Short mmCIF file of C-alpha atoms in Angstrom, two decimals:
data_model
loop_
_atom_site.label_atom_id
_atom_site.label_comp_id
_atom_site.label_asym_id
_atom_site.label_seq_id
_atom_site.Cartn_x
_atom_site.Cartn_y
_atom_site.Cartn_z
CA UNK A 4 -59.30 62.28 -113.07
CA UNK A 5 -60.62 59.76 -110.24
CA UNK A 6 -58.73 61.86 -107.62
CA UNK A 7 -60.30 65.16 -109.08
CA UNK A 8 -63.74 63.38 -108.48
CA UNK A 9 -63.23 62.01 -105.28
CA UNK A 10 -62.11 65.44 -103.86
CA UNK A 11 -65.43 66.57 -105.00
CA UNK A 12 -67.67 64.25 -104.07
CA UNK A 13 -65.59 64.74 -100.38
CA UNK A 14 -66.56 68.56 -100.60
CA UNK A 15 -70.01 68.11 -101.50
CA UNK A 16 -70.37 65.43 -98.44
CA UNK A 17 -69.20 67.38 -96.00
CA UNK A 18 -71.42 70.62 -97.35
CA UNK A 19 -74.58 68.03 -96.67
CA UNK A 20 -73.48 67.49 -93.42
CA UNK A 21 -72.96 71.17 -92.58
CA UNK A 22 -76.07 72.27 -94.02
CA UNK A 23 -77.74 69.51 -92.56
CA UNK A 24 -76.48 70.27 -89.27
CA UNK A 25 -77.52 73.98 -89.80
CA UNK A 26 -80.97 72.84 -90.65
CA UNK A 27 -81.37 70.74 -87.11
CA UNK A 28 -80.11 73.78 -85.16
CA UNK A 29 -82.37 76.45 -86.67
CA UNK A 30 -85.59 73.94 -86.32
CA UNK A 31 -84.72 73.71 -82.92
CA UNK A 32 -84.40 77.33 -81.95
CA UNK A 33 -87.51 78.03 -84.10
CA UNK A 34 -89.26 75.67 -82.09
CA UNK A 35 -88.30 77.00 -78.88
CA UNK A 36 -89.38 80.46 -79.95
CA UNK A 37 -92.45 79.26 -80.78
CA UNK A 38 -93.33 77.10 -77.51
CA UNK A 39 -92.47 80.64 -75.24
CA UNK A 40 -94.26 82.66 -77.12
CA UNK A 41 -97.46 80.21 -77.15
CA UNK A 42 -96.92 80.02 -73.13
CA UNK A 43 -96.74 83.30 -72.84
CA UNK A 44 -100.08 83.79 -74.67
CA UNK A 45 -101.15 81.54 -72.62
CA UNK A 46 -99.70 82.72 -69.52
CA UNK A 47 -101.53 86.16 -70.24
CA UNK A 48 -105.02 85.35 -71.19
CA UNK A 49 -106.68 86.55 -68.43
CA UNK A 50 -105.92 89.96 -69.04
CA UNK A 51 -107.47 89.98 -71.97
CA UNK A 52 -111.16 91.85 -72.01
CA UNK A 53 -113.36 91.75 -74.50
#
């Protein structure tokens, strides 16, 4: 029964830690995404007429 639970708790750690993981990559690509397409807004202002 102990084994049974520690096998669990094992698989359930290492499902944080890949999810976790997941979660830093996806923040960091969002972010990038986000800072070129604000400098290219940026870049491109001056074309803009109103």
């Amino acid at each position: 029964m102990e084994e049974k639970t520690y096998k669990i708790m094992s698989g359930s750690g290492v499902m944080n830690v890949i999810m976790g993981i997941s979660a830093i990559a996806l923040g960091a690509i969002a972010g990038v995404m986000l800072i070129y397409s604000g400098v290219k807004l940026l870049s491109n202002r001056q074309g803009i007429t109103f």
